[in-house]
PDB file of C-alpha atoms in Angstrom:
ATOM      1  CA  MET K 202       0.080  -0.099  -0.033  1.00  0.00           C
ATOM      2  CA  ASN K 203       2.760   2.783   0.736  1.00  0.00           C
ATOM      3  CA  ALA K 204       4.592   1.614  -2.508  1.00  0.00           C
ATOM      4  CA  SER K 205       2.309   2.924  -4.751  1.00  0.00           C
ATOM      5  CA  PRO K 206       2.198   6.809  -3.022  1.00  0.00           C
ATOM      6  CA  ALA K 207       6.278   6.513  -3.089  1.00  0.00           C
ATOM      7  CA  ARG K 208       6.159   5.418  -7.046  1.00  0.00           C
ATOM      8  CA  ARG K 209       3.723   8.317  -7.232  1.00  0.00           C
ATOM      9  CA  THR K 210       6.124  10.557  -6.173  1.00  0.00           C
ATOM     10  CA  GLU K 211       9.516   8.988  -8.034  1.00  0.00           C
ATOM     11  CA  LEU K 212       7.297   9.435 -11.713  1.00  0.00           C
ATOM     12  CA  LEU K 213       6.456  12.151 -11.135  1.00  0.00           C
ATOM     13  CA  ALA K 214      10.064  14.342  -9.545  1.00  0.00           C
ATOM     14  CA  ALA K 215      11.171  12.105 -12.618  1.00  0.00           C
ATOM     15  CA  GLY K 216       9.049  13.553 -14.924  1.00  0.00           C
ATOM     16  CA  ALA K 217       9.550  17.524 -13.498  1.00  0.00           C
ATOM     17  CA  ALA K 218      12.806  17.255 -13.973  1.00  0.00           C
ATOM     18  CA  THR K 219      12.956  15.367 -17.821  1.00  0.00           C
ATOM     19  CA  VAL K 220      10.200  18.864 -18.210  1.00  0.00           C
ATOM     20  CA  THR K 221      13.334  21.329 -16.816  1.00  0.00           C
ATOM     21  CA  VAL K 222      16.123  19.800 -18.691  1.00  0.00           C
ATOM     22  CA  VAL K 223      14.395  19.557 -21.856  1.00  0.00           C
ATOM     23  CA  LEU K 224      13.004  23.281 -21.512  1.00  0.00           C
ATOM     24  CA  TRP K 225      17.206  24.905 -20.547  1.00  0.00           C
ATOM     25  CA  ALA K 226      18.637  22.520 -23.141  1.00  0.00           C
ATOM     26  CA  SER K 227      15.615  24.545 -26.104  1.00  0.00           C
ATOM     27  CA  ALA K 228      17.526  28.105 -23.441  1.00  0.00           C
ATOM     28  CA  PHE K 229      20.577  26.854 -25.215  1.00  0.00           C
ATOM     29  CA  VAL K 230      19.348  27.958 -29.137  1.00  0.00           C
ATOM     30  CA  SER K 231      17.517  31.024 -27.963  1.00  0.00           C
ATOM     31  CA  ILE K 232      20.352  32.516 -26.019  1.00  0.00           C
ATOM     32  CA  ARG K 233      22.264  32.299 -28.924  1.00  0.00           C
ATOM     33  CA  SER K 234      19.902  33.963 -31.206  1.00  0.00           C
ATOM     34  CA  ALA K 235      19.004  36.656 -28.354  1.00  0.00           C
ATOM     35  CA  GLY K 236      22.419  36.737 -27.714  1.00  0.00           C
ATOM     36  CA  ALA K 237      22.508  38.420 -31.307  1.00  0.00           C
ATOM     37  CA  GLU K 238      20.878  41.389 -30.368  1.00  0.00           C
ATOM     38  CA  TYR K 239      20.978  41.825 -26.667  1.00  0.00           C
ATOM     39  CA  SER K 240      23.691  42.287 -24.227  1.00  0.00           C
ATOM     40  CA  PRO K 241      24.261  40.131 -21.744  1.00  0.00           C
ATOM     41  CA  GLY K 242      23.044  42.203 -18.655  1.00  0.00           C
ATOM     42  CA  ALA K 243      19.712  43.605 -21.150  1.00  0.00           C
ATOM     43  CA  LEU K 244      19.581  39.560 -21.756  1.00  0.00           C
ATOM     44  CA  ALA K 245      19.020  38.350 -18.454  1.00  0.00           C
ATOM     45  CA  LEU K 246      17.291  41.394 -16.948  1.00  0.00           C
ATOM     46  CA  GLY K 247      14.812  40.955 -20.210  1.00  0.00           C
ATOM     47  CA  ARG K 248      14.275  36.947 -18.638  1.00  0.00           C
ATOM     48  CA  LEU K 249      13.769  37.955 -15.590  1.00  0.00           C
ATOM     49  CA  LEU K 250      11.071  40.200 -15.906  1.00  0.00           C
ATOM     50  CA  VAL K 251       9.102  38.296 -18.106  1.00  0.00           C
ATOM     51  CA  GLY K 252       9.182  35.342 -15.645  1.00  0.00           C
ATOM     52  CA  SER K 253       8.906  37.531 -12.708  1.00  0.00           C
ATOM     53  CA  LEU K 254       5.280  38.493 -13.917  1.00  0.00           C
ATOM     54  CA  VAL K 255       4.072  34.687 -15.032  1.00  0.00           C
ATOM     55  CA  LEU K 256       4.826  33.840 -12.105  1.00  0.00           C
ATOM     56  CA  GLY K 257       3.188  36.617 -10.229  1.00  0.00           C
ATOM     57  CA  VAL K 258       0.190  36.284 -11.495  1.00  0.00           C
ATOM     58  CA  ILE K 259       0.837  32.528 -10.685  1.00  0.00           C
ATOM     59  CA  CYS K 260       0.907  33.459  -7.188  1.00  0.00           C
ATOM     60  CA  LEU K 261      -1.877  35.470  -7.239  1.00  0.00           C
ATOM     61  CA  ILE K 262      -4.602  33.021  -8.613  1.00  0.00           C
ATOM     62  CA  ARG K 263      -3.124  30.366  -6.997  1.00  0.00           C
ATOM     63  CA  ARG K 264      -3.790  32.595  -3.600  1.00  0.00           C
ATOM     64  CA  GLU K 265       0.259  31.608  -2.351  1.00  0.00           C
ATOM     65  CA  GLY K 266       1.298  34.171   0.182  1.00  0.00           C
ATOM     66  CA  LEU K 267       4.421  35.324   1.099  1.00  0.00           C
ATOM     67  CA  PRO K 268       7.369  32.624   1.879  1.00  0.00           C
ATOM     68  CA  PRO K 269       7.646  31.655   5.858  1.00  0.00           C
ATOM     69  CA  ARG K 270      10.652  33.478   7.154  1.00  0.00           C
ATOM     70  CA  PRO K 271      12.993  30.466   7.223  1.00  0.00           C
ATOM     71  CA  ALA K 272      12.521  29.963   3.393  1.00  0.00           C
ATOM     72  CA  TRP K 273      14.025  32.904   2.734  1.00  0.00           C
ATOM     73  CA  PRO K 274      18.118  33.172   3.358  1.00  0.00           C
ATOM     74  CA  GLY K 275      18.067  30.334   0.589  1.00  0.00           C
ATOM     75  CA  ILE K 276      15.685  31.894  -1.404  1.00  0.00           C
ATOM     76  CA  ALA K 277      17.890  35.398  -1.538  1.00  0.00           C
ATOM     77  CA  VAL K 278      20.825  33.002  -2.645  1.00  0.00           C
ATOM     78  CA  SER K 279      19.728  31.240  -5.043  1.00  0.00           C
ATOM     79  CA  GLY K 280      18.253  34.350  -6.389  1.00  0.00           C
ATOM     80  CA  LEU K 281      21.830  36.355  -5.961  1.00  0.00           C
ATOM     81  CA  LEU K 282      23.542  33.401  -7.406  1.00  0.00           C
ATOM     82  CA  TRP K 283      21.812  31.657  -9.649  1.00  0.00           C
ATOM     83  CA  PHE K 284      19.175  33.413 -11.007  1.00  0.00           C
ATOM     84  CA  GLY K 285      21.164  37.062 -11.627  1.00  0.00           C
ATOM     85  CA  PHE K 286      24.508  36.599 -11.510  1.00  0.00           C
ATOM     86  CA  TYR K 287      24.469  33.314 -13.337  1.00  0.00           C
ATOM     87  CA  SER K 288      22.626  34.743 -16.241  1.00  0.00           C
ATOM     88  CA  VAL K 289      24.551  37.436 -16.386  1.00  0.00           C
ATOM     89  CA  VAL K 290      28.471  36.223 -16.387  1.00  0.00           C
ATOM     90  CA  LEU K 291      27.057  33.212 -18.921  1.00  0.00           C
ATOM     91  CA  ASN K 292      25.580  35.404 -20.908  1.00  0.00           C
ATOM     92  CA  TRP K 293      28.854  37.223 -20.940  1.00  0.00           C
ATOM     93  CA  GLY K 294      30.677  33.965 -20.896  1.00  0.00           C
ATOM     94  CA  GLU K 295      29.252  32.640 -24.308  1.00  0.00           C
ATOM     95  CA  GLN K 296      30.450  35.740 -26.430  1.00  0.00           C
ATOM     96  CA  GLN K 297      33.965  35.436 -24.898  1.00  0.00           C
ATOM     97  CA  VAL K 298      34.669  31.723 -26.014  1.00  0.00           C
ATOM     98  CA  ASP K 299      33.271  28.894 -28.582  1.00  0.00           C
ATOM     99  CA  ALA K 300      30.320  26.995 -27.850  1.00  0.00           C
ATOM    100  CA  GLY K 301      32.621  23.561 -26.703  1.00  0.00           C
ATOM    101  CA  THR K 302      34.798  25.855 -24.315  1.00  0.00           C
ATOM    102  CA  ALA K 303      31.302  27.079 -22.538  1.00  0.00           C
ATOM    103  CA  ALA K 304      29.891  23.380 -22.364  1.00  0.00           C
ATOM    104  CA  LEU K 305      33.163  22.362 -21.083  1.00  0.00           C
ATOM    105  CA  VAL K 306      33.424  24.985 -18.313  1.00  0.00           C
ATOM    106  CA  VAL K 307      29.779  25.486 -17.263  1.00  0.00           C
ATOM    107  CA  ASN K 308      29.833  21.776 -17.081  1.00  0.00           C
ATOM    108  CA  ILE K 309      32.018  20.844 -13.895  1.00  0.00           C
ATOM    109  CA  GLY K 310      29.092  22.903 -11.692  1.00  0.00           C
ATOM    110  CA  PRO K 311      27.095  18.915 -11.009  1.00  0.00           C
ATOM    111  CA  ILE K 312      30.697  17.826  -9.644  1.00  0.00           C
ATOM    112  CA  LEU K 313      29.857  21.318  -7.349  1.00  0.00           C
ATOM    113  CA  ILE K 314      26.714  20.664  -6.473  1.00  0.00           C
ATOM    114  CA  ALA K 315      27.965  17.135  -5.355  1.00  0.00           C
ATOM    115  CA  LEU K 316      30.486  18.279  -3.632  1.00  0.00           C
ATOM    116  CA  LEU K 317      28.600  21.398  -1.396  1.00  0.00           C
ATOM    117  CA  SER K 318      26.001  18.713  -0.601  1.00  0.00           C
ATOM    118  CA  ALA K 319      27.628  16.611   0.386  1.00  0.00           C
ATOM    119  CA  ARG K 320      29.147  18.926   2.662  1.00  0.00           C
ATOM    120  CA  LEU K 321      26.971  21.431   3.638  1.00  0.00           C
ATOM    121  CA  LEU K 322      23.401  18.956   3.020  1.00  0.00           C
ATOM    122  CA  GLY K 323      25.308  15.853   4.327  1.00  0.00           C
ATOM    123  CA  ASP K 324      23.966  14.253   0.935  1.00  0.00           C
ATOM    124  CA  PRO K 325      24.198  10.810   0.365  1.00  0.00           C
ATOM    125  CA  MET K 326      27.206   9.877  -2.522  1.00  0.00           C
ATOM    126  CA  PRO K 327      26.535   6.303  -3.863  1.00  0.00           C
ATOM    127  CA  PRO K 328      28.510   4.787  -5.763  1.00  0.00           C
ATOM    128  CA  ARG K 329      26.447   5.118  -8.721  1.00  0.00           C
ATOM    129  CA  LEU K 330      25.506   8.519  -8.823  1.00  0.00           C
ATOM    130  CA  LEU K 331      29.555   9.521  -8.712  1.00  0.00           C
ATOM    131  CA  ALA K 332      29.852   7.080 -11.672  1.00  0.00           C
ATOM    132  CA  GLY K 333      27.461   8.212 -13.548  1.00  0.00           C
ATOM    133  CA  MET K 334      28.218  11.884 -13.331  1.00  0.00           C
ATOM    134  CA  ALA K 335      32.212  10.420 -14.012  1.00  0.00           C
ATOM    135  CA  VAL K 336      30.424   8.958 -17.074  1.00  0.00           C
ATOM    136  CA  SER K 337      28.808  12.090 -18.378  1.00  0.00           C
ATOM    137  CA  PHE K 338      31.535  14.477 -17.541  1.00  0.00           C
ATOM    138  CA  ALA K 339      33.331  12.959 -19.716  1.00  0.00           C
ATOM    139  CA  GLY K 340      30.675  12.679 -22.570  1.00  0.00           C
ATOM    140  CA  ALA K 341      30.786  16.368 -21.485  1.00  0.00           C
ATOM    141  CA  VAL K 342      34.438  17.243 -22.319  1.00  0.00           C
ATOM    142  CA  THR K 343      34.066  14.801 -25.918  1.00  0.00           C
ATOM    143  CA  VAL K 344      30.554  16.979 -26.638  1.00  0.00           C
ATOM    144  CA  GLY K 345      33.195  20.323 -25.932  1.00  0.00           C
ATOM    145  CA  LEU K 346      36.137  19.014 -27.389  1.00  0.00           C
ATOM    146  CA  SER K 347      34.223  18.088 -30.956  1.00  0.00           C
ATOM    147  CA  MET K 348      32.628  21.703 -30.909  1.00  0.00           C
ATOM    148  CA  SER K 349      35.707  23.963 -29.706  1.00  0.00           C
ATOM    149  CA  GLY K 350      37.282  25.928 -32.734  1.00  0.00           C
ATOM    150  CA  ARG K 351      33.727  27.162 -33.539  1.00  0.00           C
ATOM    151  CA  GLY K 352      35.181  30.801 -32.416  1.00  0.00           C
ATOM    152  CA  GLY K 353      37.078  32.586 -30.853  1.00  0.00           C
ATOM    153  CA  SER K 354      37.946  31.685 -26.532  1.00  0.00           C
ATOM    154  CA  SER K 355      39.646  34.089 -24.078  1.00  0.00           C
ATOM    155  CA  ALA K 356      40.655  33.625 -20.799  1.00  0.00           C
ATOM    156  CA  LEU K 357      38.031  35.960 -19.347  1.00  0.00           C
ATOM    157  CA  GLY K 358      35.295  34.053 -21.387  1.00  0.00           C
ATOM    158  CA  VAL K 359      36.697  31.060 -19.495  1.00  0.00           C
ATOM    159  CA  VAL K 360      37.076  32.577 -16.132  1.00  0.00           C
ATOM    160  CA  LEU K 361      33.033  33.543 -16.799  1.00  0.00           C
ATOM    161  CA  CYS K 362      31.591  30.112 -17.407  1.00  0.00           C
ATOM    162  CA  LEU K 363      33.487  28.942 -14.776  1.00  0.00           C
ATOM    163  CA  LEU K 364      32.233  31.647 -12.139  1.00  0.00           C
ATOM    164  CA  ALA K 365      28.985  30.770 -13.627  1.00  0.00           C
ATOM    165  CA  ALA K 366      28.879  27.211 -12.535  1.00  0.00           C
ATOM    166  CA  VAL K 367      30.109  27.933  -9.314  1.00  0.00           C
ATOM    167  CA  GLY K 368      27.017  30.820  -8.842  1.00  0.00           C
ATOM    168  CA  TYR K 369      24.698  27.574 -10.082  1.00  0.00           C
ATOM    169  CA  ALA K 370      26.283  25.511  -7.977  1.00  0.00           C
ATOM    170  CA  GLY K 371      25.535  27.215  -4.537  1.00  0.00           C
ATOM    171  CA  GLY K 372      22.060  28.741  -5.356  1.00  0.00           C
ATOM    172  CA  VAL K 373      21.305  25.220  -6.173  1.00  0.00           C
ATOM    173  CA  VAL K 374      22.644  23.676  -2.440  1.00  0.00           C
ATOM    174  CA  ALA K 375      21.366  26.870  -1.671  1.00  0.00           C
ATOM    175  CA  GLN K 376      17.319  25.960  -2.777  1.00  0.00           C
ATOM    176  CA  LYS K 377      16.972  23.212  -0.974  1.00  0.00           C
ATOM    177  CA  PRO K 378      16.715  23.657   2.350  1.00  0.00           C
ATOM    178  CA  ALA K 379      14.269  26.460   1.489  1.00  0.00           C
ATOM    179  CA  LEU K 380      11.792  23.862  -0.105  1.00  0.00           C
ATOM    180  CA  GLY K 381      12.044  22.492   3.413  1.00  0.00           C
ATOM    181  CA  HIS K 382       9.846  25.179   4.750  1.00  0.00           C
ATOM    182  CA  ALA K 383       7.946  26.754   0.931  1.00  0.00           C
ATOM    183  CA  SER K 384       6.374  25.750  -1.975  1.00  0.00           C
ATOM    184  CA  ALA K 385       8.511  24.643  -4.854  1.00  0.00           C
ATOM    185  CA  LEU K 386       5.954  28.044  -6.786  1.00  0.00           C
ATOM    186  CA  GLN K 387       7.008  30.683  -4.090  1.00  0.00           C
ATOM    187  CA  VAL K 388      10.996  29.570  -3.417  1.00  0.00           C
ATOM    188  CA  THR K 389      10.446  30.001  -8.188  1.00  0.00           C
ATOM    189  CA  THR K 390       9.115  33.189  -7.659  1.00  0.00           C
ATOM    190  CA  TYR K 391      10.772  35.406  -5.058  1.00  0.00           C
ATOM    191  CA  GLY K 392      13.992  33.948  -6.398  1.00  0.00           C
ATOM    192  CA  CYS K 393      13.504  35.523  -9.719  1.00  0.00           C
ATOM    193  CA  LEU K 394      12.538  38.617  -8.246  1.00  0.00           C
ATOM    194  CA  VAL K 395      15.842  38.762  -6.100  1.00  0.00           C
ATOM    195  CA  GLY K 396      17.562  38.471  -9.415  1.00  0.00           C
ATOM    196  CA  ALA K 397      15.347  40.404 -11.261  1.00  0.00           C
ATOM    197  CA  ALA K 398      16.311  43.504  -8.395  1.00  0.00           C
ATOM    198  CA  LEU K 399      19.929  42.503  -8.666  1.00  0.00           C
ATOM    199  CA  CYS K 400      19.737  43.452 -12.772  1.00  0.00           C
ATOM    200  CA  LEU K 401      18.274  46.161 -12.286  1.00  0.00           C
ATOM    201  CA  PRO K 402      21.144  48.136 -13.426  1.00  0.00           C
ATOM    202  CA  PHE K 403      20.887  47.198 -16.752  1.00  0.00           C
ATOM    203  CA  THR K 404      17.759  48.803 -16.999  1.00  0.00           C
ATOM    204  CA  ARG K 405      18.015  51.382 -19.688  1.00  0.00           C
ATOM    205  CA  GLN K 406      20.973  48.884 -21.644  1.00  0.00           C
ATOM    206  CA  LEU K 407      16.998  47.167 -22.027  1.00  0.00           C
ATOM    207  CA  ILE K 408      14.506  49.555 -23.054  1.00  0.00           C
ATOM    208  CA  SER K 409      17.851  50.798 -26.036  1.00  0.00           C
ATOM    209  CA  GLU K 410      18.129  47.183 -27.254  1.00  0.00           C
ATOM    210  CA  ALA K 411      14.537  46.872 -26.914  1.00  0.00           C
ATOM    211  CA  ALA K 412      13.220  49.407 -29.214  1.00  0.00           C
ATOM    212  CA  HIS K 413      15.995  48.332 -31.957  1.00  0.00           C
ATOM    213  CA  ALA K 414      15.728  44.501 -31.635  1.00  0.00           C
ATOM    214  CA  PRO K 415      13.325  42.595 -34.213  1.00  0.00           C
ATOM    215  CA  ILE K 416      10.784  41.287 -33.057  1.00  0.00           C
ATOM    216  CA  SER K 417      12.208  37.460 -33.545  1.00  0.00           C
ATOM    217  CA  ALA K 418      15.415  38.122 -30.549  1.00  0.00           C
ATOM    218  CA  THR K 419      12.230  39.696 -28.458  1.00  0.00           C
ATOM    219  CA  LEU K 420      10.545  36.787 -29.118  1.00  0.00           C
ATOM    220  CA  ASN K 421      12.739  34.861 -27.700  1.00  0.00           C
ATOM    221  CA  VAL K 422      13.330  36.850 -24.860  1.00  0.00           C
ATOM    222  CA  VAL K 423       9.971  36.085 -23.971  1.00  0.00           C
ATOM    223  CA  TYR K 424      10.368  32.573 -24.066  1.00  0.00           C
ATOM    224  CA  LEU K 425      13.182  32.088 -22.024  1.00  0.00           C
ATOM    225  CA  GLY K 426      11.149  34.499 -19.863  1.00  0.00           C
ATOM    226  CA  VAL K 427       7.939  31.674 -19.779  1.00  0.00           C
ATOM    227  CA  PHE K 428       8.923  28.628 -20.347  1.00  0.00           C
ATOM    228  CA  SER K 429      12.348  28.082 -19.853  1.00  0.00           C
ATOM    229  CA  LEU K 430      12.672  29.828 -16.498  1.00  0.00           C
ATOM    230  CA  ALA K 431       9.076  30.551 -15.500  1.00  0.00           C
ATOM    231  CA  LEU K 432       8.290  26.924 -16.073  1.00  0.00           C
ATOM    232  CA  ALA K 433      11.572  25.058 -16.123  1.00  0.00           C
ATOM    233  CA  PHE K 434      12.183  26.390 -12.531  1.00  0.00           C
ATOM    234  CA  THR K 435       9.178  25.452 -11.278  1.00  0.00           C
ATOM    235  CA  THR K 436       9.479  22.281 -11.923  1.00  0.00           C
ATOM    236  CA  TRP K 437      12.862  21.986 -11.053  1.00  0.00           C
ATOM    237  CA  ALA K 438      12.165  23.011  -7.526  1.00  0.00           C
ATOM    238  CA  TYR K 439       9.302  20.648  -7.010  1.00  0.00           C
ATOM    239  CA  ALA K 440      11.849  17.980  -8.371  1.00  0.00           C
ATOM    240  CA  LEU K 441      13.928  18.850  -5.680  1.00  0.00           C
ATOM    241  CA  SER K 442      12.006  18.990  -2.710  1.00  0.00           C
ATOM    242  CA  ARG K 443      11.497  14.914  -3.752  1.00  0.00           C
ATOM    243  CA  THR K 444      15.158  13.756  -4.181  1.00  0.00           C
ATOM    244  CA  THR K 445      18.754  15.058  -3.327  1.00  0.00           C
ATOM    245  CA  ALA K 446      20.420  18.171  -4.625  1.00  0.00           C
ATOM    246  CA  SER K 447      23.595  15.577  -6.039  1.00  0.00           C
ATOM    247  CA  ARG K 448      21.303  13.456  -7.926  1.00  0.00           C
ATOM    248  CA  MET K 449      19.015  16.630  -9.565  1.00  0.00           C
ATOM    249  CA  GLY K 450      22.544  18.006 -10.767  1.00  0.00           C
ATOM    250  CA  ALA K 451      23.589  14.673 -11.911  1.00  0.00           C
ATOM    251  CA  THR K 452      20.427  14.897 -14.673  1.00  0.00           C
ATOM    252  CA  THR K 453      21.207  18.269 -15.999  1.00  0.00           C
ATOM    253  CA  TYR K 454      24.202  16.806 -17.394  1.00  0.00           C
ATOM    254  CA  ALA K 455      21.103  15.599 -20.281  1.00  0.00           C
ATOM    255  CA  VAL K 456      21.542  19.213 -21.481  1.00  0.00           C
ATOM    256  CA  PRO K 457      24.420  18.783 -23.796  1.00  0.00           C
ATOM    257  CA  ALA K 458      22.656  15.625 -25.437  1.00  0.00           C
ATOM    258  CA  LEU K 459      19.799  17.462 -25.888  1.00  0.00           C
ATOM    259  CA  VAL K 460      21.308  21.132 -27.150  1.00  0.00           C
ATOM    260  CA  VAL K 461      22.865  18.507 -29.459  1.00  0.00           C
ATOM    261  CA  LEU K 462      19.560  17.869 -30.696  1.00  0.00           C
ATOM    262  CA  MET K 463      18.328  20.429 -30.847  1.00  0.00           C
ATOM    263  CA  SER K 464      20.759  22.530 -32.521  1.00  0.00           C
ATOM    264  CA  TRP K 465      20.385  19.716 -35.039  1.00  0.00           C
ATOM    265  CA  LEU K 466      16.829  20.046 -35.714  1.00  0.00           C
ATOM    266  CA  ALA K 467      16.650  23.888 -35.286  1.00  0.00           C
ATOM    267  CA  LEU K 468      19.559  25.263 -36.781  1.00  0.00           C
ATOM    268  CA  ASP K 469      20.466  22.506 -38.919  1.00  0.00           C
ATOM    269  CA  GLU K 470      24.465  22.570 -37.494  1.00  0.00           C
ATOM    270  CA  VAL K 471      24.596  18.607 -38.420  1.00  0.00           C
ATOM    271  CA  PRO K 472      26.846  17.473 -35.644  1.00  0.00           C
ATOM    272  CA  GLY K 473      29.949  15.422 -35.721  1.00  0.00           C
ATOM    273  CA  LEU K 474      30.265  11.465 -34.858  1.00  0.00           C
ATOM    274  CA  LEU K 475      32.575  12.854 -32.020  1.00  0.00           C
ATOM    275  CA  THR K 476      29.495  14.581 -30.695  1.00  0.00           C
ATOM    276  CA  LEU K 477      27.246  12.170 -30.959  1.00  0.00           C
ATOM    277  CA  ALA K 478      29.062   9.757 -28.872  1.00  0.00           C
ATOM    278  CA  GLY K 479      29.668  12.373 -26.411  1.00  0.00           C
ATOM    279  CA  GLY K 480      25.903  13.147 -26.168  1.00  0.00           C
ATOM    280  CA  ALA K 481      25.433   9.402 -25.924  1.00  0.00           C
ATOM    281  CA  LEU K 482      27.814   9.290 -22.685  1.00  0.00           C
ATOM    282  CA  CYS K 483      25.787  12.095 -21.004  1.00  0.00           C
ATOM    283  CA  LEU K 484      22.318   9.694 -21.506  1.00  0.00           C
ATOM    284  CA  VAL K 485      24.200   6.792 -20.754  1.00  0.00           C
ATOM    285  CA  GLY K 486      25.895   8.714 -17.292  1.00  0.00           C
ATOM    286  CA  VAL K 487      22.215  10.284 -15.877  1.00  0.00           C
ATOM    287  CA  ALA K 488      20.697   6.847 -16.250  1.00  0.00           C
ATOM    288  CA  VAL K 489      23.391   5.394 -14.216  1.00  0.00           C
ATOM    289  CA  SER K 490      23.125   7.603 -11.700  1.00  0.00           C
ATOM    290  CA  ARG K 491      19.492   7.862 -10.703  1.00  0.00           C
ATOM    291  CA  SER K 492      19.533   3.817 -10.989  1.00  0.00           C
ATOM    292  CA  ARG K 493      19.349   2.329  -7.257  1.00  0.00           C
ATOM    293  CA  LYS K 494      19.708  -1.315  -6.714  1.00  0.00           C
ATOM    294  CA  ARG K 495      17.029  -3.455  -6.469  1.00  0.00           C
ATOM    295  CA  SER K 496      17.453  -3.755  -2.815  1.00  0.00           C
ATOM    296  CA  ALA K 497      17.745  -0.116  -1.719  1.00  0.00           C
ATOM    297  CA  ARG K 498      13.811  -0.042  -3.438  1.00  0.00           C
ATOM    298  CA  VAL K 499      12.197  -2.534  -1.581  1.00  0.00           C
ATOM    299  CA  VAL K 500      13.817  -0.834   1.472  1.00  0.00           C
ATOM    300  CA  ALA K 501      12.321   2.337   0.149  1.00  0.00           C
ATOM    301  CA  ALA K 502       8.451  -0.051   0.134  1.00  0.00           C
ATOM    302  CA  ALA K 503       9.149   0.697   3.869  1.00  0.00           C
ATOM    303  CA  PRO K 504       7.201   2.557   5.818  1.00  0.00           C
ATOM    304  CA  GLN K 505       8.908   5.707   6.577  1.00  0.00           C
ATOM    305  CA  PRO K 506       8.117   8.652   3.720  1.00  0.00           C
ATOM    306  CA  GLU K 507      10.582  10.531   4.737  1.00  0.00           C
ATOM    307  CA  GLN K 508      13.059   8.428   3.549  1.00  0.00           C
ATOM    308  CA  THR K 509      11.622   7.583   0.908  1.00  0.00           C
ATOM    309  CA  ARG K 510      10.783  10.580  -0.303  1.00  0.00           C
ATOM    310  CA  GLU K 511      14.565  11.994   0.024  1.00  0.00           C
ATOM    311  CA  SER K 512      15.654   8.612  -1.961  1.00  0.00           C
ATOM    312  CA  ALA K 513      12.635   9.152  -4.877  1.00  0.00           C
TER     313      ALA K 513
END
């Protein structure tokens, strides 16, 4: 009797994580297009303002109040590091280095999440998770190397991508405790508002660039705000509240593989065999990191709701 609700929760969390990964992968295609017309700060602010508007309306409709006081430290830190800082430095970094180098450097993020969450949150580090992350990182390196050389690179760009990875990891680890006190919608909405407040100095740039940008670029900014931010970050928070930060971080290694596929379909960028092999490795690693021994599933069926929820 207890196994069915636990299994349902596990499937819902996996489905939410899948939605997040697909939408985040699509964001790379949109950012590549919008980034030609919008500067890094203006693009980040535009995306955050659209996301804040959508999330705010949903909160009003659902009558979600302010998050409880214990949730605010995590919301504030994740909003500053992930929604705000990460968005700006990643946009900036991708203008300084080629796509392969950016993908390679940013993908140390899940490794940093695992290390930080083990240290600060006490997350377990099972062998399958470590093995899956190793396989996925090898795939990300393969994708990065296969795509390198298609654009300019600079030391500044590498540093910016590294800072983006650190901001991403710190934001995820800070967000996890907040989800123990507030809903996924609350944590996402107010984190987005904090990030938008951080980016307000770019308001003048956003207004100026929006006045001259083609409608296609502006629609990409709207898409980034509605889908890859408002929707994807909410499904991320939902899934994160039902599993560990380490396991969720490992799941994002599916993004490089999906980016390769979407670039192929949407931009006619035909990947080489090495790129395809790297993408396949990323997916295999995610599958390994999310798998569990059969005995672990038996234990999960025991009447211990909190332990079952954390191992989902």
